[in-house]
PDB file of C-alpha atoms and ligand atoms in Angstrom:
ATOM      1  CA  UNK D   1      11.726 -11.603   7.383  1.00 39.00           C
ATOM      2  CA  UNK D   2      13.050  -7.766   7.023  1.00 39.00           C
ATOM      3  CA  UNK D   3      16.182  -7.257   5.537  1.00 40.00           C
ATOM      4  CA  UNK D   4      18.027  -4.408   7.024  1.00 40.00           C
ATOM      5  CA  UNK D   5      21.359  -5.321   6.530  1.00 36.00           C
ATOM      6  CA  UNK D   6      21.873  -3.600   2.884  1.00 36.00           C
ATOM      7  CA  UNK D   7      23.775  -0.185   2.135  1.00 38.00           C
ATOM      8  CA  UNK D   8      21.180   2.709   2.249  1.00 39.00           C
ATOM      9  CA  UNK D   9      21.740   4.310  -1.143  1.00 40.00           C
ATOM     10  CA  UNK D  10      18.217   5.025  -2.461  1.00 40.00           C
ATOM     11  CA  UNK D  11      20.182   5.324  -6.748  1.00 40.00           C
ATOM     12  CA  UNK D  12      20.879   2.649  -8.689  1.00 40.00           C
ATOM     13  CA  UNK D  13      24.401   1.347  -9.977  1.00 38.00           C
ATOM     14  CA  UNK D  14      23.723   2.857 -13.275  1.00 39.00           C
ATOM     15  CA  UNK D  15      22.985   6.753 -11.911  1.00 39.00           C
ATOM     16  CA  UNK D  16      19.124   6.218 -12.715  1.00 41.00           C
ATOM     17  CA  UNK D  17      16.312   5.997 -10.288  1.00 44.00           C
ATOM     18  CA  UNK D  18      14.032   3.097 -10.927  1.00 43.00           C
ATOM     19  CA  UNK D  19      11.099   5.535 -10.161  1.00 47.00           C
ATOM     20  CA  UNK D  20      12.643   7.894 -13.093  1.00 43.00           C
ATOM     21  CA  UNK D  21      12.586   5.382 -15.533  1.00 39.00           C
ATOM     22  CA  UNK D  22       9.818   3.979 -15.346  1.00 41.00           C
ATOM     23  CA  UNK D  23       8.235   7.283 -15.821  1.00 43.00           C
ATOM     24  CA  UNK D  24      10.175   8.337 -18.416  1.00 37.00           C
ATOM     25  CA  UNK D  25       9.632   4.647 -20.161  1.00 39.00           C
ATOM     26  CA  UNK D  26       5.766   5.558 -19.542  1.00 38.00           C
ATOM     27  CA  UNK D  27       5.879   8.926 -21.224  1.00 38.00           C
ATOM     28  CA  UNK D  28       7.967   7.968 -24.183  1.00 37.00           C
ATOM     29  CA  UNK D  29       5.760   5.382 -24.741  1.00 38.00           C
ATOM     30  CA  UNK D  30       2.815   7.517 -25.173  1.00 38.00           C
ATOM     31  CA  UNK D  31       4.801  10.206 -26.682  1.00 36.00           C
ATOM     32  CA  UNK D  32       5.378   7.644 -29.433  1.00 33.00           C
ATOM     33  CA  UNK D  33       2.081   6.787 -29.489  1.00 36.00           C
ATOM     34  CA  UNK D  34       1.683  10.395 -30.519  1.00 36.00           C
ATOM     35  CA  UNK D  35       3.867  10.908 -32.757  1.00 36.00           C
ATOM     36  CA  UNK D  36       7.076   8.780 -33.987  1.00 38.00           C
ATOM     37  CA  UNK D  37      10.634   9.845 -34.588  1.00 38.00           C
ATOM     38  CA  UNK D  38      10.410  11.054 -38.149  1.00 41.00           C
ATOM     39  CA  UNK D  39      14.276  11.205 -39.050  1.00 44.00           C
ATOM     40  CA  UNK D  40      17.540   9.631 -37.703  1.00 46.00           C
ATOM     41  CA  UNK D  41      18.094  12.737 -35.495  1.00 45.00           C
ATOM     42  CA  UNK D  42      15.002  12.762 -33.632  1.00 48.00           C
ATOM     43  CA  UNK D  43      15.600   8.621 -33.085  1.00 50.00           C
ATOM     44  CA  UNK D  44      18.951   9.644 -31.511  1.00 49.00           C
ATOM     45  CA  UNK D  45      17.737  12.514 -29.685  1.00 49.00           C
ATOM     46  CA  UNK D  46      15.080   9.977 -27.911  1.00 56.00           C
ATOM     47  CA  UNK D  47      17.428   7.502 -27.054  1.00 57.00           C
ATOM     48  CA  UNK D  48      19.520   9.576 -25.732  1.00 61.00           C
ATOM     49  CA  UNK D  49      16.635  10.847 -23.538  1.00 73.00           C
ATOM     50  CA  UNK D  50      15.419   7.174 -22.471  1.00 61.00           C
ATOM     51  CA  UNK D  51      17.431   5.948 -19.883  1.00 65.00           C
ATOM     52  CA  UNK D  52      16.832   1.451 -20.490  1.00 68.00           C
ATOM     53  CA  UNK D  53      16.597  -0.160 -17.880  1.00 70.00           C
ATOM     54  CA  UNK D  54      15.720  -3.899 -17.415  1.00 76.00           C
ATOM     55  CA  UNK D  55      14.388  -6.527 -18.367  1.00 88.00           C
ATOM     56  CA  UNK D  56      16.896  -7.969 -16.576  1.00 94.00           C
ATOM     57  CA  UNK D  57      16.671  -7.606 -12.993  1.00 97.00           C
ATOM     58  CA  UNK D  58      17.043  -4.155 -10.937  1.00 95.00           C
ATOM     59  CA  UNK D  59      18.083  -2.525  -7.496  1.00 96.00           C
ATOM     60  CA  UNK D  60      14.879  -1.891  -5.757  1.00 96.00           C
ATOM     61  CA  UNK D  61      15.500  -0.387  -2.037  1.00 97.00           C
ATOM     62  CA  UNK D  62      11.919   0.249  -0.011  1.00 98.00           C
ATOM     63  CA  UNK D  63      11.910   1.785   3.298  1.00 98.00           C
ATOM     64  CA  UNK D  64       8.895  -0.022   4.936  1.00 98.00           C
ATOM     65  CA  UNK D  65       7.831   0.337   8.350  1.00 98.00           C
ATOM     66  CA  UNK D  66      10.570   2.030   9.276  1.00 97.00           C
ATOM     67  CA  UNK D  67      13.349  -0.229   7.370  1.00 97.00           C
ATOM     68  CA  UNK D  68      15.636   0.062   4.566  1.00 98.00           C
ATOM     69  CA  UNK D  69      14.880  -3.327   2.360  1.00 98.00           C
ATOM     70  CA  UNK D  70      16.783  -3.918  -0.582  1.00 98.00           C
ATOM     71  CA  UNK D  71      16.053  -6.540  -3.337  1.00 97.00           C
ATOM     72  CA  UNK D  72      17.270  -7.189  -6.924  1.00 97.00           C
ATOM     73  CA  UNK D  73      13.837  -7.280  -8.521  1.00 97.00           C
ATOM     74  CA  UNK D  74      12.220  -7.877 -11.756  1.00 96.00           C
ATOM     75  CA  UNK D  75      11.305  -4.200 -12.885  1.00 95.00           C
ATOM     76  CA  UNK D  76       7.862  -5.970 -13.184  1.00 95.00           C
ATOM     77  CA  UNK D  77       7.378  -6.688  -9.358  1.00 97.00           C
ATOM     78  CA  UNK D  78       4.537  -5.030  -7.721  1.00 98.00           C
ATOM     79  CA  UNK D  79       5.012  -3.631  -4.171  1.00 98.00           C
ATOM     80  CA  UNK D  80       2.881  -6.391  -2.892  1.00 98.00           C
ATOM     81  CA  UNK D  81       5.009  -9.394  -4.028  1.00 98.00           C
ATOM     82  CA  UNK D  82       7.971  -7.125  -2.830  1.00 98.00           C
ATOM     83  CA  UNK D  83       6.394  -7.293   0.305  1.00 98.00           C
ATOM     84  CA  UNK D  84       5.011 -10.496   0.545  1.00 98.00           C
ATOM     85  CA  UNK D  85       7.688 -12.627  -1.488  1.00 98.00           C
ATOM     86  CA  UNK D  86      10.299 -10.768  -1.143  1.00 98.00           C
ATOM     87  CA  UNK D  87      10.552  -9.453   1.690  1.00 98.00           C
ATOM     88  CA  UNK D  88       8.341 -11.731   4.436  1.00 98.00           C
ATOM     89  CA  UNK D  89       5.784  -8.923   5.167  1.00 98.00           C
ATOM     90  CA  UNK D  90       2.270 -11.250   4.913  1.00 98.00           C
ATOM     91  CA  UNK D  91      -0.099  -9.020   6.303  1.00 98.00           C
ATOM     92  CA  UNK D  92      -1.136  -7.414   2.894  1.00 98.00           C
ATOM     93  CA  UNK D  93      -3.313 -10.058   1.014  1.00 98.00           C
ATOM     94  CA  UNK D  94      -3.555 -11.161  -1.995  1.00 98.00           C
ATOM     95  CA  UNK D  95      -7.181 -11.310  -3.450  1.00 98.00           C
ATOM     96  CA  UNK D  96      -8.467  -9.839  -6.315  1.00 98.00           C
ATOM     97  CA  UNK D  97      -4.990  -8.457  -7.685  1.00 98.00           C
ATOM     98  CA  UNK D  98      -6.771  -5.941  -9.585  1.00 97.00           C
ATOM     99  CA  UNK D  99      -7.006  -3.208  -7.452  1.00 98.00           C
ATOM    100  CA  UNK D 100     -10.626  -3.847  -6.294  1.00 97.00           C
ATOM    101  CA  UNK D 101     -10.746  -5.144  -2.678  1.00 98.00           C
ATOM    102  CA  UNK D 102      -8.998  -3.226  -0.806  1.00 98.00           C
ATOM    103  CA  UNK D 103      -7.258  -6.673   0.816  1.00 98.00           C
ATOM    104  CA  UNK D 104      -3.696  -5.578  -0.032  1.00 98.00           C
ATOM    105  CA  UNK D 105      -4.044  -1.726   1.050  1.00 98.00           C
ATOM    106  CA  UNK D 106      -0.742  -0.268   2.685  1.00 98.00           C
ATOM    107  CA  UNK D 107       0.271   3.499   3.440  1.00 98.00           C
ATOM    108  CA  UNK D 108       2.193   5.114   0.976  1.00 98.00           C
ATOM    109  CA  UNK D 109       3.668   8.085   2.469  1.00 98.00           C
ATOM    110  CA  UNK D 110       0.374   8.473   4.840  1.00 97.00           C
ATOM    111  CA  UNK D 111      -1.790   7.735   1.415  1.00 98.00           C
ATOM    112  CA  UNK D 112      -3.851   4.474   0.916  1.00 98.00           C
ATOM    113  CA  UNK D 113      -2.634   2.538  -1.486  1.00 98.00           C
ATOM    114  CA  UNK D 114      -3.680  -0.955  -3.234  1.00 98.00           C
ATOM    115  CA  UNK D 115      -0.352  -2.457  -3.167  1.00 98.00           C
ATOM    116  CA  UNK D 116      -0.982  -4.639  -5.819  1.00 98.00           C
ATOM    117  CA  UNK D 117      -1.112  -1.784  -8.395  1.00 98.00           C
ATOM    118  CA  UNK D 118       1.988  -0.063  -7.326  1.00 98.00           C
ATOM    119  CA  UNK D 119       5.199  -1.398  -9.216  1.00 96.00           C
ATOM    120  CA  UNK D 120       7.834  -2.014  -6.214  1.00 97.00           C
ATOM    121  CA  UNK D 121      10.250   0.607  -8.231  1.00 95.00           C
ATOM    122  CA  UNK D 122       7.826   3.386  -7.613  1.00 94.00           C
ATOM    123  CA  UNK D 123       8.061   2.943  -4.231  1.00 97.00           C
ATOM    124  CA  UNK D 124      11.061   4.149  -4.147  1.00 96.00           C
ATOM    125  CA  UNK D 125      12.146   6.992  -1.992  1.00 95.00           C
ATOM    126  CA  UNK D 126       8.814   6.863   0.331  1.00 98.00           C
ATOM    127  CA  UNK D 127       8.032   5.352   3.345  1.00 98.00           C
ATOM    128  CA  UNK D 128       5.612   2.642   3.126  1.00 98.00           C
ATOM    129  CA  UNK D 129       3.616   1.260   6.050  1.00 98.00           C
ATOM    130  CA  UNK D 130       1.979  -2.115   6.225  1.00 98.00           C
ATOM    131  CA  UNK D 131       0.051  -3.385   8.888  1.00 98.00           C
ATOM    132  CA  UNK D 132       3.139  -5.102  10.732  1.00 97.00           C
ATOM    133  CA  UNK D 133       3.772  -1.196  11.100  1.00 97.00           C
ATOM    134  CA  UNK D 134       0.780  -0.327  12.410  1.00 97.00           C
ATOM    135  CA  UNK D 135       1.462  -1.616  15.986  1.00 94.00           C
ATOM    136  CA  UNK D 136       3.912  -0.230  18.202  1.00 91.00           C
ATOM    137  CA  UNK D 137       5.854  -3.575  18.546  1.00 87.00           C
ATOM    138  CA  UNK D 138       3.447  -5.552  21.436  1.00 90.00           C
ATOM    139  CA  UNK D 139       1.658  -2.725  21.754  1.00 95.00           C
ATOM    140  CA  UNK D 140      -1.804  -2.633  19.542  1.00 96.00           C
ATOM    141  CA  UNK D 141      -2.971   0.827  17.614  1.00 97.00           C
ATOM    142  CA  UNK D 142      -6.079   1.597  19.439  1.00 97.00           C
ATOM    143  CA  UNK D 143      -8.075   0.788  16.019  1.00 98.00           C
ATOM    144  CA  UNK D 144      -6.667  -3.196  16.637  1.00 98.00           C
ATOM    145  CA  UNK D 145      -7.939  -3.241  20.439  1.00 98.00           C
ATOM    146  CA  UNK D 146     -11.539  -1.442  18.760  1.00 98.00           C
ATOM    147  CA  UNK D 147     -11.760  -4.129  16.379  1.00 98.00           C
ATOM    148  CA  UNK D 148     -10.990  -6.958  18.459  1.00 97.00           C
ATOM    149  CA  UNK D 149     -13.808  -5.230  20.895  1.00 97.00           C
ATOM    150  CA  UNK D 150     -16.499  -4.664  18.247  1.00 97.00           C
ATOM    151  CA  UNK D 151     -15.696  -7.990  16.715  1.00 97.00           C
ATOM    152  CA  UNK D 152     -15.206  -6.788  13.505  1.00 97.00           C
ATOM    153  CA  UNK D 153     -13.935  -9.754  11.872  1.00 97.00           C
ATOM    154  CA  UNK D 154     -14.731 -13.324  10.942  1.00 97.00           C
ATOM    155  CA  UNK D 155     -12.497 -15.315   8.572  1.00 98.00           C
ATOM    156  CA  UNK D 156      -9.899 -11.997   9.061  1.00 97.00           C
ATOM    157  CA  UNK D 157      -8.376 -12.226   5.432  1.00 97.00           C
ATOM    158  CA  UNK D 158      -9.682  -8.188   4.673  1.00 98.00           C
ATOM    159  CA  UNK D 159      -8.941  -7.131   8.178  1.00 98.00           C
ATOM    160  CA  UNK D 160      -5.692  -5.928   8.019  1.00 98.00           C
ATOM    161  CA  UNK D 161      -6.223  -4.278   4.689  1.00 98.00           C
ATOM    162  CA  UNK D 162      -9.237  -2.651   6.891  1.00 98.00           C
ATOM    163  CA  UNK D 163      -7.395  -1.472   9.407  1.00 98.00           C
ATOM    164  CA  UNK D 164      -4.781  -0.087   7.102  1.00 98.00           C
ATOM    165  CA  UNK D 165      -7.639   2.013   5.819  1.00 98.00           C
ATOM    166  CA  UNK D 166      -9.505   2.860   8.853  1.00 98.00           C
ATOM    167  CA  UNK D 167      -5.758   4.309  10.072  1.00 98.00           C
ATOM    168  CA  UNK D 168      -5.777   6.334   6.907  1.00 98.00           C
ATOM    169  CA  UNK D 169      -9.461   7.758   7.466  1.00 98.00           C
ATOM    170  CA  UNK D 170      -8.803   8.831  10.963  1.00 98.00           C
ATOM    171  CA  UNK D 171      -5.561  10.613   9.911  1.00 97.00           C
ATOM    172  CA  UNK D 172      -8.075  12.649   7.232  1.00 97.00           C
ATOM    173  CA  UNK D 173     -10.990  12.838   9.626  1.00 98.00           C
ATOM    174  CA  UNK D 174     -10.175  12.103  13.448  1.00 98.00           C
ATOM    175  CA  UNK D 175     -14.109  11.716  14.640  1.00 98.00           C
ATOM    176  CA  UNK D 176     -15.604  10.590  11.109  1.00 98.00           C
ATOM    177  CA  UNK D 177     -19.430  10.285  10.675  1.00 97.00           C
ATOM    178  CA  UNK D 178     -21.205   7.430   8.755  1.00 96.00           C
ATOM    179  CA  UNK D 179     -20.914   9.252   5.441  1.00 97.00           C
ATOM    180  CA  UNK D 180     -17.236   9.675   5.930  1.00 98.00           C
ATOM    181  CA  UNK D 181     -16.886   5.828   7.414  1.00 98.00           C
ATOM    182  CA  UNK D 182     -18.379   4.420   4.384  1.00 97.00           C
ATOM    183  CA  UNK D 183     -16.445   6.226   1.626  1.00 97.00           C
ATOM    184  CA  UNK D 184     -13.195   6.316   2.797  1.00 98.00           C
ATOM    185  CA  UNK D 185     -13.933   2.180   3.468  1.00 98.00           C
ATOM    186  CA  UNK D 186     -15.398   2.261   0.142  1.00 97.00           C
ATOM    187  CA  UNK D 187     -12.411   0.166  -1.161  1.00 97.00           C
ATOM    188  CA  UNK D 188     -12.336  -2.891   1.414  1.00 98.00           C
ATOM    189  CA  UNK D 189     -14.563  -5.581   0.247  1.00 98.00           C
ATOM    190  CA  UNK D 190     -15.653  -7.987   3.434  1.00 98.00           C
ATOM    191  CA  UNK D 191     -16.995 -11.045   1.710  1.00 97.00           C
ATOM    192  CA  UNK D 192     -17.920 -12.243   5.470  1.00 97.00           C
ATOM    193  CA  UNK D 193     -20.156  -9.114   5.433  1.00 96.00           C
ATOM    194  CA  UNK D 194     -18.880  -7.576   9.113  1.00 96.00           C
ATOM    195  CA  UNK D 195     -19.535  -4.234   8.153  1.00 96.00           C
ATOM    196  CA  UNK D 196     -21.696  -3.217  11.253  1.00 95.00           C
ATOM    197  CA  UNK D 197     -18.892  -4.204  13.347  1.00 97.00           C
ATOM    198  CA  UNK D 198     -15.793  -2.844  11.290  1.00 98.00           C
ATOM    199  CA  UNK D 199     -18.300   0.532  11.363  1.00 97.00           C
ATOM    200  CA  UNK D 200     -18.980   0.256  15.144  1.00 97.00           C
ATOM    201  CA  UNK D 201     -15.059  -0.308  15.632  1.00 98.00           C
ATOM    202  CA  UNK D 202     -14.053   3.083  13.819  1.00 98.00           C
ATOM    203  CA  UNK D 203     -16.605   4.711  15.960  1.00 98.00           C
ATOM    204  CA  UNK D 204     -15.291   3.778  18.842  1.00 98.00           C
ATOM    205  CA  UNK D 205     -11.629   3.943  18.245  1.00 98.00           C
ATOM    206  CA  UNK D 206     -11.939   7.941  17.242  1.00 98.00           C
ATOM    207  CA  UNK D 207     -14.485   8.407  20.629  1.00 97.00           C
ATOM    208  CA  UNK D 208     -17.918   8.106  19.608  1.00 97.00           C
ATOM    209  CA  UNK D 209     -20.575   6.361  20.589  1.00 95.00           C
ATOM    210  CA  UNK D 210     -21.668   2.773  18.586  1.00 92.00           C
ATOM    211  CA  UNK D 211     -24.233   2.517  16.925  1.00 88.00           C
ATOM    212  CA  UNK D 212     -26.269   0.286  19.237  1.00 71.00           C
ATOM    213  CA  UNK D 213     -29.199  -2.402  16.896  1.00 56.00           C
ATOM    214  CA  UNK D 214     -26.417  -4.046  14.947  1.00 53.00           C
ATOM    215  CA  UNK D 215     -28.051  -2.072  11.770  1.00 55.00           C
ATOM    216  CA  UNK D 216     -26.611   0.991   9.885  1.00 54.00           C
ATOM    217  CA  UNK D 217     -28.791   3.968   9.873  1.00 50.00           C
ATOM    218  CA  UNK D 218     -29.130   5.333   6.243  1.00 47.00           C
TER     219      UNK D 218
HETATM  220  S1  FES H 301      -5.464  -7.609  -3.923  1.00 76.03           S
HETATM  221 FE1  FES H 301      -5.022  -5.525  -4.263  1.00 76.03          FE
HETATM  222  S2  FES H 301      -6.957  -4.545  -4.307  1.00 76.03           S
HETATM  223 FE2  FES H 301      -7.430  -6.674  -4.188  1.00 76.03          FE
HETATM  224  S1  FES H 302     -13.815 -11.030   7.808  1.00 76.03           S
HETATM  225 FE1  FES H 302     -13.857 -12.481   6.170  1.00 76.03          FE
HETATM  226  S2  FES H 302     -13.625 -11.267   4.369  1.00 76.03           S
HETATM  227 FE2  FES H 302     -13.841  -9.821   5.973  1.00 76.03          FE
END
């Protein structure tokens, strides 16, 4: 379910983006990996520097497909439970949560990204799209009718992280060859093995031809 009905204000209560610190909690934690505060001065001179925020719960406002969605979050929540949980939007997957399958993939500002390695807070001030967003409401992105033609599917649990991806390769490269196919699919694991078919699909959905044995040239 999308929430629209929240205020629009990107900043939190406190006058400090979520984005902001978090990456000011990441570099003062590796400054002080470095080197740490050797006097009272310097100790007061970094907190005054580190903006705290958490662990109690924070403002987190997304725009996804389009929509403002606003949560009180654990600073901890990855954009894919914001999605998922939080916010209704199912299509991303869960799978490996690490990063490797490609199952949770959404656009971040045009960009693939794993969703599942993207704290919700960083998420901030983009616009993400998932593949609820990839349709035009009823209307399928030709790369959904080229699938469902080629057959590119079989249980369906990577496909929409694949089409995420395949939209993200065709904005880079709008007739991609094999080479290009492969690599920029390099990070969608299909444990039903359709890759023929997903390849056949992006093929045809930028306006080339098929390839036509079922087998991938090399
Ligand atoms: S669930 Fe995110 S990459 Fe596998
Ligand atoms: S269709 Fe089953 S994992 Fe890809």
């Amino acid at each position: 379910m999308i929430d629209d009905r929240r205020d629009e204000s990107p900043e939190s209560t406190n006058g400090v983006s979520r984005r902001s610190f978090i990456q000011t909690l990441g570099l003062s934690a590796a400054a002080g990996a470095l080197s740490a505060p050797t006097s009272a001065a310097d100790e007061a001179t970094t907190d005054a520097e580190v903006p705290i925020v958490g662990p109690d719960a924070i403002d987190v406002s997304l725009r996804v497909n389009g929509k403002r969605l606003r949560r009180r979050l654990d600073p901890a929540t990855t954009l894919l439970e914001a999605l998922r949980i939080e916010h209704g939007l199912t299509g991303p997957k869960e799978i490996c949560n690490r990063g490797s399958c490609g199952g949770c993939s959404v656009l971040v500002d045009g960009a693939l990204v794993a969703s599942c390695m993207m704290l919700a807070v960083d998420a901030e001030d983009t616009e993400v799209t998932t593949i609820e967003g990839i349709a035009n409401g009823d209307q399928l992105d030709p790369i959904q009718e080229s699938f469902i033609r080629h057959d590119a599917l079989q249980c369906g649990y990577c496909t929409p992280g694949l089409i995420v991806a395949v939209r993200a390769l065709l904005d880079r490269h709008p007739r991609p060859n094999l080479e290009q196919i492969r690599e920029g699919l390099a990070g969608n694991i299909c444990r039903c093995g359709t890759y023929t078919n997903v390849y056949n699909a992006v093929l045809d959905a930028s306006g080339q031809a098929p390839i036509r044995d079922g087998s991938v040239p090399r």
